[in-house]
Amino acid sequence: MPHTRRRQQHPGPLWRLLSSAGFRFALLFAVVFLAAGLAFAGVLWWGTAGTLERQTDSAIRADAMALAERGRDSGLAVLAEAVEERLALDAEGLSIYLLLDPSGRRLAGNLAALPPPRSGDSSWYRLNVEHEDTGPGEARLLVLDLPDGSKLAVGREVSEKGRLRALLTEGLAWAAGAALFFALLGAWLMRRALERRLTPAATTAALIAGGDLSQRVPLSLHDDEFDRLGASMNAMLDRIAHLMDGVRGVSDAIAHDLRTPIARARNGLEEALLSEADDPATLRGAIERGIADLDNVTRVFQAVLRIAEVEAGARRAAFAPLDLSLLLADAAELYGASAEARGQTLNTLWPESLPLVGDRDLLLQVVANLLDNAVKFTAPHGTIVLSAWREADWVVVRVADEGPGLSAQDRTRVGERFFRADSARTTPGSGLGLSLVRAVVQLHGGALWFEDAGGPPGQPGLAVLFRLPVAA
Amino acid sequence: MLLRLSWLLALLLAALPARGAELRLLPPGLAYCDELAARFSRLPGARQDAARGLAAEGGRLCEAGHARAGVARLRRALRAAQGAPRLARSAHP
């Protein structure tokens, strides 16, 4: 089927890079690598800077709650004294306090004023604190509304922690940069490696597309996925080459085998036309011989077409349960007469019933072809044996003759279309009978093989055996 | 994928703490030095030599105009005089 969808051609190198599978795999690798780096940085941040902030907030909350409780129990004056005492003992100068009475008057603390209220319920603030005599700093502040309407602010300067956080941020930024660099480097290396491993297959495919079918994908010693892909491609190419050789051989054989009967028919007709005899019987005889020759040609074509049909598996739908014993009996009856006419003896032996699933017509054709060959190659007064038996899940059929037999070399080629052994050149036939047998047996999931029939040297005979599964 | 990554980065940046409003801390003055000195003198441990030395040095720094350094010395003197700075330590993580 022709490809109707054509690939759009984009000549730009950037498009080629973006559209390459290697680049996409590499990009996926880089994104996964960066995501892993981000997750790592997040966990690191949560475990360090995040922990410091949570500890600071926890200490502020505990101090504020303790002061608020004291204020509730003992009054604002005691609370103010507690605030001043905390400030007095803060040698590091990191504490921030402010206590305002309900009217907003400052009672204690070192903060000039509360931060402006914000929308929402949050009472936490992150502030920049301005010292009059030193530089700015950063602070966390919690503002509580006490039950009597006064306000208490408790906070800590976190400039040191902020500096630590900045250091951590800087470190993570450098690490992210390095991770990005290595992700891109890894992506580039991965893309190059993929490209390098795929290049032999692509080059071979291009050469084959150019018409050189002898090319094969070179395989490395890695035995990885690419080598397995290359091996599969090579197996496919071998199969295609084998099939093409077969097609070529069949074409040659058809041309060679049909030339003779067609030429003979033509010559006969031409001879009758040119002859000066007006005898209708002579003319009729020439025409009948021509028709017989052309019928032979037609039979060859029908046999070739039938083999192709069987090999394509189109007949599988006609499979049905059958008894092979009855089928063998029919074939034996048909060819028993032929054998008898030549003074041959046909011995038969099979069990009463041999049930299996298959195409009755095709199987009858198989047995008939084998018996026909046996009758043809067995000398007059010879013996032919047709036998069958059950063997585990198989039914085995054997047809043995007393003919010249087949050499080991010929046995490997005997299923090819139009193949005829040298010893059979003088015997009528097209060389298609055993091709059909092999195709039908394979269609049924069985196997075909040859053995010597046990005759004397020089005339060993041939035993053709095939087996069929009981449940095809 | 890249769009999703940029969204994540934007979310991360939005989650970072924003710089808040600026507030002013009251500068420690001479009056605060006097207040800390008075608080020190009321403590039973004020007679310890180390604490007394720190307090005196703090006072001198305050009078010399270095109120912040003087306040820091006086606060250390107070902690030394108290003996056990558990309260202050509990207030500072």
CSV table of C-alpha atoms in Angstrom, one decimal, chain A:
chain,number,residue,atom,x,y,z
A,1,MET,CA,0.0,0.0,0.0
A,2,PRO,CA,1.5,3.3,-0.9
A,3,HIS,CA,2.1,5.8,1.9
A,4,THR,CA,-0.3,8.6,1.4
A,5,ARG,CA,1.1,10.6,4.3
A,6,ARG,CA,4.3,12.3,3.2
A,7,ARG,CA,6.8,13.7,5.7
A,8,GLN,CA,7.1,17.4,5.6
A,9,GLN,CA,10.6,18.5,4.6
A,10,HIS,CA,12.3,21.0,6.8
A,11,PRO,CA,15.7,21.8,5.7
A,12,GLY,CA,16.8,23.8,8.7
A,13,PRO,CA,19.3,22.2,11.0
A,14,LEU,CA,17.5,23.5,14.1
A,15,TRP,CA,14.3,21.7,13.0
A,16,ARG,CA,16.3,18.5,12.3
A,17,LEU,CA,17.7,18.7,15.8
A,18,LEU,CA,14.3,19.3,17.4
A,19,SER,CA,12.6,16.6,15.4
A,20,SER,CA,15.2,13.9,16.1
A,21,ALA,CA,14.2,11.1,18.5
A,22,GLY,CA,17.7,11.4,20.1
A,23,PHE,CA,17.1,15.0,21.0
A,24,ARG,CA,13.7,14.2,22.5
A,25,PHE,CA,15.1,11.4,24.6
A,26,ALA,CA,18.0,13.6,25.6
A,27,LEU,CA,15.6,16.4,26.5
A,28,LEU,CA,13.5,14.0,28.6
A,29,PHE,CA,16.7,12.9,30.4
A,30,ALA,CA,17.7,16.5,31.1
A,31,VAL,CA,14.2,17.4,32.4
A,32,VAL,CA,14.2,14.3,34.7
A,33,PHE,CA,17.7,15.1,35.8
A,34,LEU,CA,16.7,18.8,36.6
A,35,ALA,CA,13.5,17.7,38.3
A,36,ALA,CA,15.6,15.4,40.5
A,37,GLY,CA,18.0,18.2,41.3
A,38,LEU,CA,15.1,20.6,42.2
A,39,ALA,CA,13.6,17.9,44.4
A,40,PHE,CA,16.9,17.5,46.1
A,41,ALA,CA,17.4,21.3,46.6
A,42,GLY,CA,13.8,21.5,48.0
A,43,VAL,CA,14.5,18.8,50.6
A,44,LEU,CA,17.8,20.5,51.4
A,45,TRP,CA,16.2,23.9,51.8
A,46,TRP,CA,13.4,22.4,53.9
A,47,GLY,CA,15.9,20.7,56.2
A,48,THR,CA,18.2,23.6,56.7
A,49,ALA,CA,16.9,27.1,56.2
A,50,GLY,CA,13.3,26.0,56.7
A,51,THR,CA,14.2,24.3,60.0
A,52,LEU,CA,16.0,27.4,61.3
A,53,GLU,CA,13.0,29.6,60.5
A,54,ARG,CA,10.6,27.1,62.1
A,55,GLN,CA,12.8,27.0,65.2
A,56,THR,CA,12.9,30.8,65.4
A,57,ASP,CA,9.1,31.0,65.0
A,58,SER,CA,8.6,28.3,67.6
A,59,ALA,CA,10.8,30.2,70.2
A,60,ILE,CA,9.0,33.5,69.5
A,61,ARG,CA,5.6,31.9,69.9
A,62,ALA,CA,6.6,30.2,73.2
A,63,ASP,CA,8.0,33.5,74.6
A,64,ALA,CA,5.0,35.5,73.5
A,65,MET,CA,2.6,32.9,75.0
A,66,ALA,CA,4.5,32.9,78.3
A,67,LEU,CA,4.4,36.7,78.5
A,68,ALA,CA,0.8,36.9,77.6
A,69,GLU,CA,0.0,34.4,80.3
A,70,ARG,CA,1.9,36.4,82.8
A,71,GLY,CA,0.1,39.6,81.8
A,72,ARG,CA,-3.3,37.9,82.1
A,73,ASP,CA,-2.4,36.6,85.6
A,74,SER,CA,-0.5,39.6,87.1
A,75,GLY,CA,-1.5,42.6,85.0
A,76,LEU,CA,0.2,45.0,82.6
A,77,ALA,CA,2.7,46.4,85.1
A,78,VAL,CA,4.2,43.0,85.8
A,79,LEU,CA,4.1,42.2,82.1
A,80,ALA,CA,6.0,45.4,81.3
A,81,GLU,CA,8.6,44.5,84.0
A,82,ALA,CA,9.0,41.0,82.5
A,83,VAL,CA,9.5,42.5,79.1
A,84,GLU,CA,12.2,44.9,80.4
A,85,GLU,CA,13.9,42.1,82.3
A,86,ARG,CA,14.1,40.0,79.1
A,87,LEU,CA,15.6,42.9,77.2
A,88,ALA,CA,18.0,43.5,80.1
A,89,LEU,CA,19.3,40.0,79.9
A,90,ASP,CA,19.6,39.9,76.1
A,91,ALA,CA,23.3,40.4,75.8
A,92,GLU,CA,23.3,39.6,72.0
A,93,GLY,CA,20.7,42.3,71.4
A,94,LEU,CA,18.6,40.2,69.1
A,95,SER,CA,15.3,40.4,71.0
A,96,ILE,CA,12.5,42.7,69.9
A,97,TYR,CA,9.6,43.6,72.3
A,98,LEU,CA,6.9,46.2,72.4
A,99,LEU,CA,4.0,46.4,74.9
A,100,LEU,CA,1.2,48.9,74.2
A,101,ASP,CA,-1.7,49.6,76.6
A,102,PRO,CA,-5.3,49.6,75.3
A,103,SER,CA,-4.9,53.3,74.5
A,104,GLY,CA,-1.8,52.6,72.3
A,105,ARG,CA,0.6,54.1,74.8
A,106,ARG,CA,4.0,52.4,74.9
A,107,LEU,CA,4.7,50.6,78.2
A,108,ALA,CA,7.9,48.7,77.5
A,109,GLY,CA,10.1,47.4,74.7
A,110,ASN,CA,12.7,48.5,72.2
A,111,LEU,CA,10.5,48.8,69.1
A,112,ALA,CA,9.4,52.3,68.2
A,113,ALA,CA,6.0,51.3,66.8
A,114,LEU,CA,3.9,48.3,65.7
A,115,PRO,CA,3.9,47.5,62.0
A,116,PRO,CA,0.8,48.6,60.1
A,117,PRO,CA,-1.9,46.0,60.4
A,118,ARG,CA,-2.4,43.7,57.4
A,119,SER,CA,-5.5,42.2,55.9
A,120,GLY,CA,-6.2,38.7,57.0
A,121,ASP,CA,-5.7,37.0,60.3
A,122,SER,CA,-2.0,36.5,60.2
A,123,SER,CA,-0.2,38.1,63.1
A,124,TRP,CA,3.3,37.2,61.8
A,125,TYR,CA,5.5,39.7,60.2
A,126,ARG,CA,8.8,39.6,58.3
A,127,LEU,CA,10.4,43.0,58.8
A,128,ASN,CA,13.4,45.0,57.9
A,129,VAL,CA,14.6,46.5,61.1
A,130,GLU,CA,16.4,49.8,61.0
A,131,HIS,CA,19.0,50.5,63.7
A,132,GLU,CA,19.9,54.1,64.2
A,133,ASP,CA,23.6,53.3,64.9
A,134,THR,CA,24.1,50.2,62.9
A,135,GLY,CA,22.9,48.9,59.5
A,136,PRO,CA,19.5,47.4,58.6
A,137,GLY,CA,18.6,43.9,59.7
A,138,GLU,CA,15.8,41.4,59.2
A,139,ALA,CA,13.4,40.2,61.9
A,140,ARG,CA,10.5,38.0,62.5
A,141,LEU,CA,7.7,39.5,64.7
A,142,LEU,CA,4.5,38.1,66.3
A,143,VAL,CA,1.9,40.6,67.4
A,144,LEU,CA,-0.7,39.4,69.9
A,145,ASP,CA,-3.9,41.1,71.0
A,146,LEU,CA,-4.2,40.6,74.7
A,147,PRO,CA,-7.7,40.2,76.3
A,148,ASP,CA,-7.7,43.7,77.9
A,149,GLY,CA,-7.1,45.4,74.5
A,150,SER,CA,-3.4,45.9,74.9
A,151,LYS,CA,-0.9,44.6,72.3
A,152,LEU,CA,2.2,42.6,72.7
A,153,ALA,CA,4.8,42.3,70.0
A,154,VAL,CA,7.6,39.7,70.4
A,155,GLY,CA,10.3,39.2,67.8
A,156,ARG,CA,13.9,38.2,67.0
A,157,GLU,CA,16.4,39.6,64.6
A,158,VAL,CA,17.3,36.9,62.1
A,159,SER,CA,20.0,38.7,60.1
A,160,GLU,CA,22.5,35.9,60.9
A,161,LYS,CA,20.1,33.3,59.8
A,162,GLY,CA,19.3,35.4,56.7
A,163,ARG,CA,23.0,35.4,55.9
A,164,LEU,CA,23.1,31.7,56.3
A,165,ARG,CA,20.1,31.4,54.0
A,166,ALA,CA,21.8,33.6,51.5
A,167,LEU,CA,24.9,31.4,51.6
A,168,LEU,CA,22.7,28.3,51.1
A,169,THR,CA,20.8,30.0,48.3
A,170,GLU,CA,24.1,30.8,46.6
A,171,GLY,CA,25.3,27.3,47.0
A,172,LEU,CA,22.1,25.9,45.6
A,173,ALA,CA,22.3,28.3,42.7
A,174,TRP,CA,25.8,27.1,41.8
A,175,ALA,CA,24.7,23.5,42.3
A,176,ALA,CA,21.7,24.2,40.0
A,177,GLY,CA,24.0,25.7,37.4
A,178,ALA,CA,26.3,22.7,37.6
A,179,ALA,CA,23.3,20.4,37.4
A,180,LEU,CA,22.0,22.2,34.3
A,181,PHE,CA,25.4,22.0,32.7
A,182,PHE,CA,25.7,18.2,33.4
A,183,ALA,CA,22.1,17.7,32.3
A,184,LEU,CA,22.8,19.4,29.0
A,185,LEU,CA,26.1,17.5,28.7
A,186,GLY,CA,24.4,14.2,29.4
A,187,ALA,CA,21.7,15.0,27.0
A,188,TRP,CA,24.2,15.8,24.3
A,189,LEU,CA,26.1,12.6,25.0
A,190,MET,CA,23.0,10.6,25.0
A,191,ARG,CA,21.8,12.0,21.7
A,192,ARG,CA,25.3,11.4,20.1
A,193,ALA,CA,25.3,7.8,21.4
A,194,LEU,CA,21.8,7.1,20.1
A,195,GLU,CA,22.7,8.7,16.7
A,196,ARG,CA,25.9,6.6,16.6
A,197,ARG,CA,24.2,3.3,17.4
A,198,LEU,CA,21.4,4.0,14.9
A,199,THR,CA,23.6,5.2,12.0
A,200,PRO,CA,24.6,1.7,10.8
A,201,ALA,CA,20.9,0.6,10.5
A,202,ALA,CA,19.9,3.8,8.8
A,203,THR,CA,22.8,3.6,6.4
A,204,THR,CA,22.0,0.0,5.5
A,205,ALA,CA,18.3,0.8,5.1
A,206,ALA,CA,19.3,3.7,2.7
A,207,LEU,CA,21.5,1.4,0.7
A,208,ILE,CA,18.8,-1.2,0.4
A,209,ALA,CA,16.3,1.4,-0.6
A,210,GLY,CA,18.8,2.4,-3.3
A,211,GLY,CA,18.6,-1.1,-4.7
A,212,ASP,CA,21.5,-3.0,-3.1
A,213,LEU,CA,19.8,-5.9,-1.4
A,214,SER,CA,23.1,-7.5,-0.4
A,215,GLN,CA,23.7,-5.0,2.4
A,216,ARG,CA,23.2,-6.1,6.0
A,217,VAL,CA,23.3,-4.2,9.3
A,218,PRO,CA,26.7,-4.6,10.9
A,219,LEU,CA,26.3,-5.9,14.5
A,220,SER,CA,28.5,-4.9,17.4
A,221,LEU,CA,29.5,-7.1,20.3
A,222,HIS,CA,27.2,-5.4,22.8
A,223,ASP,CA,24.2,-7.6,22.0
A,224,ASP,CA,22.0,-4.7,23.1
A,225,GLU,CA,18.6,-3.5,21.8
A,226,PHE,CA,20.1,-2.0,18.7
A,227,ASP,CA,22.0,-5.2,17.9
A,228,ARG,CA,18.7,-7.1,18.3
A,229,LEU,CA,17.0,-4.6,16.0
A,230,GLY,CA,19.8,-5.0,13.5
A,231,ALA,CA,19.6,-8.8,13.7
A,232,SER,CA,15.9,-8.7,13.1
A,233,MET,CA,16.4,-6.4,10.1
A,234,ASN,CA,19.0,-8.8,8.8
A,235,ALA,CA,16.7,-11.8,9.3
A,236,MET,CA,13.9,-9.9,7.5
A,237,LEU,CA,16.3,-9.0,4.6
A,238,ASP,CA,17.4,-12.7,4.4
A,239,ARG,CA,13.8,-13.8,4.2
A,240,ILE,CA,13.0,-11.1,1.6
A,241,ALA,CA,16.1,-12.2,-0.5
A,242,HIS,CA,15.0,-15.8,-0.2
A,243,LEU,CA,11.5,-15.0,-1.3
A,244,MET,CA,12.7,-13.0,-4.2
A,245,ASP,CA,15.0,-15.8,-5.3
A,246,GLY,CA,12.0,-18.1,-5.1
A,247,VAL,CA,9.9,-15.8,-7.2
A,248,ARG,CA,12.8,-15.4,-9.7
A,249,GLY,CA,13.2,-19.2,-9.7
A,250,VAL,CA,9.5,-19.8,-10.2
A,251,SER,CA,9.4,-17.3,-13.1
A,252,ASP,CA,12.3,-19.0,-14.8
A,253,ALA,CA,10.7,-22.4,-14.2
A,254,ILE,CA,7.4,-21.3,-15.6
A,255,ALA,CA,9.0,-19.9,-18.6
A,256,HIS,CA,11.1,-23.0,-19.1
A,257,ASP,CA,8.5,-25.6,-18.4
A,258,LEU,CA,5.6,-24.0,-20.3
A,259,ARG,CA,7.7,-23.1,-23.4
A,260,THR,CA,7.8,-26.7,-24.5
A,261,PRO,CA,4.0,-27.6,-24.5
A,262,ILE,CA,3.1,-24.2,-25.9
A,263,ALA,CA,5.6,-24.5,-28.7
A,264,ARG,CA,4.5,-28.0,-29.3
A,265,ALA,CA,0.8,-26.9,-29.6
A,266,ARG,CA,1.8,-24.0,-31.9
A,267,ASN,CA,3.9,-26.2,-34.1
A,268,GLY,CA,1.1,-28.9,-34.3
A,269,LEU,CA,-1.5,-26.3,-35.3
A,270,GLU,CA,0.9,-24.6,-37.7
A,271,GLU,CA,1.7,-27.9,-39.3
A,272,ALA,CA,-2.0,-28.8,-39.7
A,273,LEU,CA,-2.6,-25.4,-41.2
A,274,LEU,CA,0.2,-25.6,-43.7
A,275,SER,CA,-0.4,-29.2,-44.7
A,276,GLU,CA,-2.2,-29.7,-47.9
A,277,ALA,CA,-4.3,-32.5,-46.5
A,278,ASP,CA,-8.0,-31.7,-46.4
A,279,ASP,CA,-8.8,-34.7,-44.3
A,280,PRO,CA,-11.1,-33.3,-41.4
A,281,ALA,CA,-10.0,-36.2,-39.2
A,282,THR,CA,-6.3,-35.1,-39.5
A,283,LEU,CA,-7.2,-31.5,-38.7
A,284,ARG,CA,-9.4,-32.6,-35.8
A,285,GLY,CA,-6.5,-34.7,-34.4
A,286,ALA,CA,-4.1,-31.7,-34.6
A,287,ILE,CA,-6.6,-29.5,-32.9
A,288,GLU,CA,-7.2,-32.0,-30.1
A,289,ARG,CA,-3.5,-32.4,-29.5
A,290,GLY,CA,-3.1,-28.7,-29.3
A,291,ILE,CA,-6.0,-28.5,-26.8
A,292,ALA,CA,-4.4,-31.2,-24.7
A,293,ASP,CA,-1.1,-29.4,-24.6
A,294,LEU,CA,-2.8,-26.1,-23.6
A,295,ASP,CA,-4.8,-28.0,-21.0
A,296,ASN,CA,-1.5,-29.1,-19.5
A,297,VAL,CA,-0.4,-25.5,-19.4
A,298,THR,CA,-3.7,-24.6,-17.7
A,299,ARG,CA,-3.2,-27.3,-15.1
A,300,VAL,CA,0.3,-26.0,-14.2
A,301,PHE,CA,-1.1,-22.6,-13.7
A,302,GLN,CA,-3.9,-23.9,-11.6
A,303,ALA,CA,-1.4,-25.9,-9.5
A,304,VAL,CA,0.8,-22.8,-9.0
A,305,LEU,CA,-2.3,-20.7,-8.0
A,306,ARG,CA,-3.5,-23.4,-5.6
A,307,ILE,CA,-0.1,-23.5,-3.9
A,308,ALA,CA,-0.1,-19.8,-3.5
A,309,GLU,CA,-3.6,-19.9,-2.1
A,310,VAL,CA,-2.6,-22.6,0.4
A,311,GLU,CA,0.6,-20.7,1.4
A,312,ALA,CA,-1.5,-17.5,2.0
A,313,GLY,CA,-3.6,-19.4,4.5
A,314,ALA,CA,-6.8,-18.5,2.7
A,315,ARG,CA,-8.1,-22.1,3.0
A,316,ARG,CA,-7.9,-22.2,6.8
A,317,ALA,CA,-11.6,-21.2,7.0
A,318,ALA,CA,-12.5,-24.5,5.5
A,319,PHE,CA,-11.1,-26.6,8.3
A,320,ALA,CA,-13.5,-29.1,9.9
A,321,PRO,CA,-13.3,-32.2,11.9
A,322,LEU,CA,-12.6,-35.3,9.7
A,323,ASP,CA,-11.6,-38.9,10.0
A,324,LEU,CA,-8.3,-39.4,8.2
A,325,SER,CA,-8.9,-43.2,8.0
A,326,LEU,CA,-11.8,-42.7,5.6
A,327,LEU,CA,-9.8,-40.2,3.6
A,328,LEU,CA,-6.9,-42.6,3.3
A,329,ALA,CA,-9.4,-45.4,2.3
A,330,ASP,CA,-10.8,-43.2,-0.5
A,331,ALA,CA,-7.3,-42.4,-1.8
A,332,ALA,CA,-6.2,-46.0,-1.6
A,333,GLU,CA,-9.3,-47.1,-3.6
A,334,LEU,CA,-8.6,-44.5,-6.3
A,335,TYR,CA,-4.9,-45.3,-6.7
A,336,GLY,CA,-5.2,-49.0,-6.0
A,337,ALA,CA,-6.7,-49.3,-9.4
A,338,SER,CA,-3.8,-47.4,-11.0
A,339,ALA,CA,-1.3,-49.6,-9.2
A,340,GLU,CA,-3.1,-52.7,-10.1
A,341,ALA,CA,-3.1,-51.7,-13.8
A,342,ARG,CA,0.8,-51.5,-13.6
A,343,GLY,CA,1.0,-54.8,-11.8
A,344,GLN,CA,1.9,-53.1,-8.5
A,345,THR,CA,0.6,-53.9,-5.1
A,346,LEU,CA,-0.7,-51.3,-2.7
A,347,ASN,CA,-0.6,-52.3,0.9
A,348,THR,CA,-2.4,-50.3,3.5
A,349,LEU,CA,-2.3,-50.1,7.3
A,350,TRP,CA,-4.0,-47.7,9.6
A,351,PRO,CA,-6.2,-47.8,12.7
A,352,GLU,CA,-10.0,-47.8,12.5
A,353,SER,CA,-10.3,-44.1,13.2
A,354,LEU,CA,-7.9,-41.2,13.0
A,355,PRO,CA,-9.8,-38.0,13.8
A,356,LEU,CA,-8.3,-34.6,13.2
A,357,VAL,CA,-9.3,-31.1,12.1
A,358,GLY,CA,-8.3,-29.9,8.6
A,359,ASP,CA,-9.4,-29.3,5.0
A,360,ARG,CA,-10.5,-32.6,3.6
A,361,ASP,CA,-10.1,-31.7,-0.1
A,362,LEU,CA,-6.5,-30.5,0.4
A,363,LEU,CA,-5.5,-33.5,2.5
A,364,LEU,CA,-7.0,-35.8,-0.1
A,365,GLN,CA,-4.9,-34.0,-2.7
A,366,VAL,CA,-1.8,-34.5,-0.6
A,367,VAL,CA,-2.3,-38.3,-0.3
A,368,ALA,CA,-3.3,-38.5,-3.9
A,369,ASN,CA,-0.1,-36.6,-5.0
A,370,LEU,CA,2.1,-38.9,-2.9
A,371,LEU,CA,0.4,-42.1,-4.2
A,372,ASP,CA,0.6,-40.8,-7.7
A,373,ASN,CA,4.4,-40.2,-7.3
A,374,ALA,CA,4.8,-43.7,-5.7
A,375,VAL,CA,2.9,-45.3,-8.6
A,376,LYS,CA,5.0,-43.4,-11.1
A,377,PHE,CA,8.4,-44.2,-9.6
A,378,THR,CA,7.8,-47.8,-8.5
A,379,ALA,CA,8.7,-50.4,-11.1
A,380,PRO,CA,6.0,-52.7,-12.4
A,381,HIS,CA,5.2,-55.5,-10.0
A,382,GLY,CA,6.6,-53.5,-7.2
A,383,THR,CA,4.9,-52.7,-3.8
A,384,ILE,CA,3.6,-49.4,-2.4
A,385,VAL,CA,2.8,-49.1,1.2
A,386,LEU,CA,0.3,-46.5,2.6
A,387,SER,CA,0.2,-46.5,6.4
A,388,ALA,CA,-0.8,-44.1,9.2
A,389,TRP,CA,-0.7,-44.2,13.0
A,390,ARG,CA,-1.3,-42.0,16.0
A,391,GLU,CA,1.8,-40.7,17.8
A,392,ALA,CA,1.1,-38.6,20.9
A,393,ASP,CA,-0.8,-35.5,19.6
A,394,TRP,CA,0.1,-36.2,16.0
A,395,VAL,CA,-1.2,-38.4,13.2
A,396,VAL,CA,1.7,-39.6,11.1
A,397,VAL,CA,1.1,-40.7,7.4
A,398,ARG,CA,3.8,-42.7,5.5
A,399,VAL,CA,3.8,-43.4,1.7
A,400,ALA,CA,6.7,-45.7,0.7
A,401,ASP,CA,7.6,-46.8,-2.8
A,402,GLU,CA,10.3,-49.0,-4.4
A,403,GLY,CA,11.6,-46.3,-6.7
A,404,PRO,CA,15.1,-44.9,-7.1
A,405,GLY,CA,14.7,-42.8,-4.0
A,406,LEU,CA,16.0,-39.2,-3.4
A,407,SER,CA,19.6,-38.1,-2.6
A,408,ALA,CA,20.1,-36.1,0.6
A,409,GLN,CA,20.8,-33.0,-1.5
A,410,ASP,CA,17.6,-33.4,-3.5
A,411,ARG,CA,15.5,-33.9,-0.3
A,412,THR,CA,16.3,-30.3,0.8
A,413,ARG,CA,15.0,-28.9,-2.5
A,414,VAL,CA,12.2,-31.2,-3.2
A,415,GLY,CA,9.5,-28.8,-1.9
A,416,GLU,CA,10.5,-26.0,-4.2
A,417,ARG,CA,8.2,-25.2,-7.1
A,418,PHE,CA,9.1,-26.9,-10.4
A,419,PHE,CA,12.0,-28.8,-8.8
A,420,ARG,CA,12.6,-32.2,-10.3
A,421,ALA,CA,15.3,-34.6,-9.4
A,422,ASP,CA,17.6,-35.8,-12.2
A,423,SER,CA,16.3,-39.3,-11.9
A,424,ALA,CA,12.7,-38.0,-12.5
A,425,ARG,CA,13.5,-36.0,-15.7
A,426,THR,CA,12.1,-38.8,-17.8
A,427,THR,CA,9.0,-39.2,-15.8
A,428,PRO,CA,5.9,-37.1,-16.6
A,429,GLY,CA,5.2,-34.3,-14.1
A,430,SER,CA,5.5,-30.6,-13.4
A,431,GLY,CA,7.5,-30.6,-10.2
A,432,LEU,CA,4.6,-29.0,-8.3
A,433,GLY,CA,3.1,-32.0,-6.6
A,434,LEU,CA,5.4,-32.1,-3.6
A,435,SER,CA,5.3,-28.2,-3.4
A,436,LEU,CA,1.6,-28.5,-2.8
A,437,VAL,CA,2.1,-31.3,-0.3
A,438,ARG,CA,4.6,-29.3,1.7
A,439,ALA,CA,2.3,-26.1,1.6
A,440,VAL,CA,-0.8,-28.1,2.7
A,441,VAL,CA,1.1,-29.8,5.6
A,442,GLN,CA,2.5,-26.5,6.7
A,443,LEU,CA,-1.0,-24.9,6.5
A,444,HIS,CA,-2.2,-27.6,8.9
A,445,GLY,CA,0.7,-26.9,11.3
A,446,GLY,CA,2.4,-30.2,10.5
A,447,ALA,CA,5.8,-31.3,9.1
A,448,LEU,CA,7.0,-33.2,6.0
A,449,TRP,CA,10.2,-35.3,5.8
A,450,PHE,CA,11.7,-38.1,3.7
A,451,GLU,CA,13.4,-41.4,4.5
A,452,ASP,CA,14.7,-44.3,2.7
A,453,ALA,CA,12.1,-47.0,2.2
A,454,GLY,CA,14.5,-49.8,3.1
A,455,GLY,CA,15.1,-51.2,-0.4
A,456,PRO,CA,18.4,-52.5,-1.7
A,457,PRO,CA,21.3,-50.1,-2.5
A,458,GLY,CA,20.8,-48.4,-5.8
A,459,GLN,CA,17.0,-48.8,-5.4
A,460,PRO,CA,16.4,-47.8,-1.8
A,461,GLY,CA,12.9,-46.5,-2.5
A,462,LEU,CA,11.5,-43.4,-0.9
A,463,ALA,CA,9.3,-43.0,2.1
A,464,VAL,CA,7.5,-39.7,2.4
A,465,LEU,CA,6.2,-39.0,5.9
A,466,PHE,CA,4.1,-36.2,7.2
A,467,ARG,CA,2.5,-35.5,10.5
A,468,LEU,CA,-0.5,-33.5,11.3
A,469,PRO,CA,-1.6,-32.2,14.7
A,470,VAL,CA,-4.8,-33.9,16.0
A,471,ALA,CA,-6.2,-30.4,16.8
A,472,ALA,CA,-5.1,-28.1,14.0
